[in-house]
Amino acid sequence: MCTKHQACRSNKVAVNPSQAHSCANPKISTIKVAGAESPASTGCSSDNCISGTDPSDEEGEPSSPTRYSHSWKIEGMDCPSCAKKIETAVNRIDGVVDAKVVFATEKLMITTNSDHIGQIVEQTIVDTGFKFISARSNTSPPASNGWKLVLQQNVQIIAIALAMAVAALIKPVSPQISEWIFAVTCLAGLLPIAKKAITLARSGTPFAIETLMSVAALGALYLGETVEAAMVLLLFLIGERLEAFAASRARSGVQALMALVPENAIKIVDGQRVQVSASELKPGDVIEASPGARLPADGQLLDKMASFDESALTGESIPVERVQNDSVIAGAVVVDKVVRITITSKQGENAIDRILHMIEQAESRKAPLERFLDKFSRWYTPIMMLVSLLVIITPPLLFAQPWETWVYRGLALLLIACPCALVISTPAAITSGLAAAARRGALIKGGAALEQLGKVDTIAFDKTGTLTKGKPQVTDVIALSGWSESLLLGKMAAIELGSSHPLAESLLYKAKQSGIEIVEAQDKQALVGIGVRGVVAGVEYQVCAPSKAPVVLSAALIEQIEQLEGEGKTVVIAIEAQRTVIGIVAWQDTLRDDSSQAVKALTSLGIRSIMLTGDNPRSALAISSMIGIDYKAGLLPQDKVSYVEQLSQTGHVAMVGDGINDAPAMKASSIGIAMGGGTDVALETADAAITHNRLIELAGMIELSRATLANIRQNIALALGLKGVFLVTSLLGVTGLWVAVLADSGATAIVTLNALRLLKFEPKKE
């Protein structure tokens, strides 16, 4: 498939199957996925292909099953039903294992048994009536603008309208010629539609709107209704154009996201600035970016300090300050000075690529209502065609009614029965809702998650890193039993060295700031839910929560611990040789600025908030009283899971967290929500994520979800209501064919435009 670099076709590569989606370039990409897993040795970066040697091809080793992944960008899709047509056609090709069209990103992704199936797929795309962009055309066609673009897109509509106007003008003078012009105009305009209908029928979609349109127009011509046949065709084409416009608006958020990564970057090579393609960058490269430039990949800041505008990705309007070695994300705009960045993300794996991949995954996570409508539409159209046939033949055969009258009414019924408006009612609203959420820095993984958000009645919060900033600072170091503060810190740091826990990192920072030399302990062991132990100079030391201490604590010590915990601090004790308490250390974490505001906003929506923490009850009470939230303290990770499962039995529960230990509870909840600064495990497990870590956005997400569900109900009512009204009027002979088409196209346009209102959604202000 990678024609520019033939090596990409001839050489084989064994890669992890999860990498098959990493080609984020909209142009065609090909990856071979083999049974064995090994890194690819070379890359054809200009076409986003990966080439290398498949270990399974080495002499003496058996060949393993091979799969190839290919992708194209599809042009001309007006609605999700268009995506379904392409999927159906491509899935029927021999050698295609799976085909998926992502409407939001206009991307066709297939898995095949053969590396030489591309031309067949491309021909199928064209035969189905759509265009594609592939690696064969590295340069995009020059874009037209203004009236030229409008003319190009609507030339068929304009030609038919002009021909009909001419026919209408000469009708008083020469009715016969006028009738012929209407008929020829209709047939000429109908020809490509009929061809597409035949192709779709052959590829597995016999009941497409093109089929219904062709039958109705030809039927009208047969009855001598040439004016109405031409009008039906014109209204159909106008309706299709309106759908295309609405679809492009619905995808605008995704397209804007795809455009955030610049094509080129300034790379520092041997101290010289060299302009390279962004696709050629790899981890370890150093790039330079000027004020106003967007970053082409994720990286680490080399300068001491710089400001970045991340609003396009996080919704945070105020530029954020980053210091040396801080992470910066692709698509961020440099604000104040020239900076140098070390690239950390691989090709196709930066922040924007991950968001796009989540959007692609979201397409497969349809809302239950959307899945129902998909199944319903498969049966609805053929059933309505059968009903239309019965309407045509029953009155003439059983009641001696005129054939012309009932053929005409049956054709009108056929057009009204088109399920376009009904089918698009849900995905249009969900796509708009997801785009609106992304614009505000909230990533929701599909319609199912969006629907669940609207039903949430309880939200459970992890404390550290969620309600708090997750950066606790050591506030108290109390040495006991004759120990000095520095010696105590040294022993504790020795057994905490290497831990990624926020408390451990803070303790190590405190020890280093105090100039203490840290010698790593031997035989270190993490005690789940209790603490950590290790051996230093032949003596065992343990750091644990006071309630888990293996020794009996004195009354004075307990009083001292309770006083610290009452101040909202997290307290641990250090024990020597399982016998002697040698010290107490306390940490204080800072609440997020908007924690209290977020809880109040959720309460105003009728949602109960509860904090789940492993902290002791006194510390949890101190924190919860500051923000007005219920709490459950002293919980181990498995206790959080059990509690969330218990809550889920009586309602819809969302779990908000940021760490690995929160992932099981997220999975047990109705919907898991991750903080954007959390661990990869939490982000992967969650159904939604807040990229900017602003808790206040939770209430906005739920309001958006409820607005989306209301929008879907409105759309379904509009689609079915209009069809019901015109169904009756058509059977009674009150309305004709052109009104039937207007009803269908009009309903489709109305529900789509109604869905687009969600793009401008703003939550209620407190």
Short mmCIF file of N, CA and C in Angstrom, two decimals, residues 77-83 101-107 247-248 250-251 363 424 427 431:
data_model
loop_
_atom_site.label_atom_id
_atom_site.label_comp_id
_atom_site.label_asym_id
_atom_site.label_seq_id
_atom_site.Cartn_x
_atom_site.Cartn_y
_atom_site.Cartn_z
N MET A 77 -18.88 11.57 2.94
CA MET A 77 -19.87 10.92 3.80
C MET A 77 -20.77 11.99 4.43
N ASP A 78 -22.09 11.83 4.25
CA ASP A 78 -23.03 12.81 4.77
C ASP A 78 -23.57 12.44 6.15
N CYS A 79 -23.64 11.16 6.44
CA CYS A 79 -24.23 10.71 7.70
C CYS A 79 -23.68 9.32 8.03
N PRO A 80 -23.93 8.84 9.25
CA PRO A 80 -23.42 7.52 9.62
C PRO A 80 -23.89 6.38 8.72
N SER A 81 -25.03 6.55 8.06
CA SER A 81 -25.49 5.49 7.16
C SER A 81 -24.55 5.34 5.96
N CYS A 82 -23.90 6.46 5.56
CA CYS A 82 -22.88 6.39 4.49
C CYS A 82 -21.72 5.52 4.94
N ALA A 83 -21.29 5.71 6.20
CA ALA A 83 -20.20 4.90 6.74
C ALA A 83 -20.58 3.43 6.74
N VAL A 101 -15.52 1.92 9.58
CA VAL A 101 -15.46 3.32 9.15
C VAL A 101 -15.81 4.20 10.34
N VAL A 102 -14.90 5.10 10.70
CA VAL A 102 -15.13 6.04 11.80
C VAL A 102 -15.65 7.33 11.19
N PHE A 103 -16.94 7.57 11.37
CA PHE A 103 -17.57 8.74 10.75
C PHE A 103 -16.97 10.04 11.26
N ALA A 104 -16.66 10.10 12.56
CA ALA A 104 -16.17 11.35 13.16
C ALA A 104 -14.84 11.79 12.56
N THR A 105 -13.95 10.84 12.26
CA THR A 105 -12.64 11.19 11.71
C THR A 105 -12.54 10.87 10.22
N GLU A 106 -13.64 10.43 9.60
CA GLU A 106 -13.71 10.11 8.17
C GLU A 106 -12.64 9.09 7.77
N LYS A 107 -12.48 8.07 8.62
CA LYS A 107 -11.38 7.13 8.42
C LYS A 107 -11.91 5.71 8.25
N ALA A 247 -23.07 17.52 8.54
CA ALA A 247 -22.08 16.53 8.95
C ALA A 247 -20.71 17.17 9.11
N SER A 248 -20.36 18.07 8.18
CA SER A 248 -19.05 18.73 8.27
C SER A 248 -18.98 19.62 9.51
N ALA A 250 -20.64 19.02 12.28
CA ALA A 250 -20.56 18.10 13.42
C ALA A 250 -19.14 17.57 13.60
N ARG A 251 -18.40 17.45 12.48
CA ARG A 251 -17.03 16.92 12.55
C ARG A 251 -16.00 18.03 12.73
N GLU A 363 -16.51 5.35 18.59
CA GLU A 363 -17.48 5.00 17.56
C GLU A 363 -18.05 3.60 17.79
N ILE A 424 -30.12 9.21 11.76
CA ILE A 424 -29.12 10.23 12.09
C ILE A 424 -29.45 10.97 13.38
N PRO A 427 -26.87 9.56 16.38
CA PRO A 427 -25.43 9.83 16.19
C PRO A 427 -25.09 11.29 15.99
N THR A 431 -22.40 12.84 18.39
CA THR A 431 -21.18 13.41 17.82
C THR A 431 -21.01 14.86 18.25
#
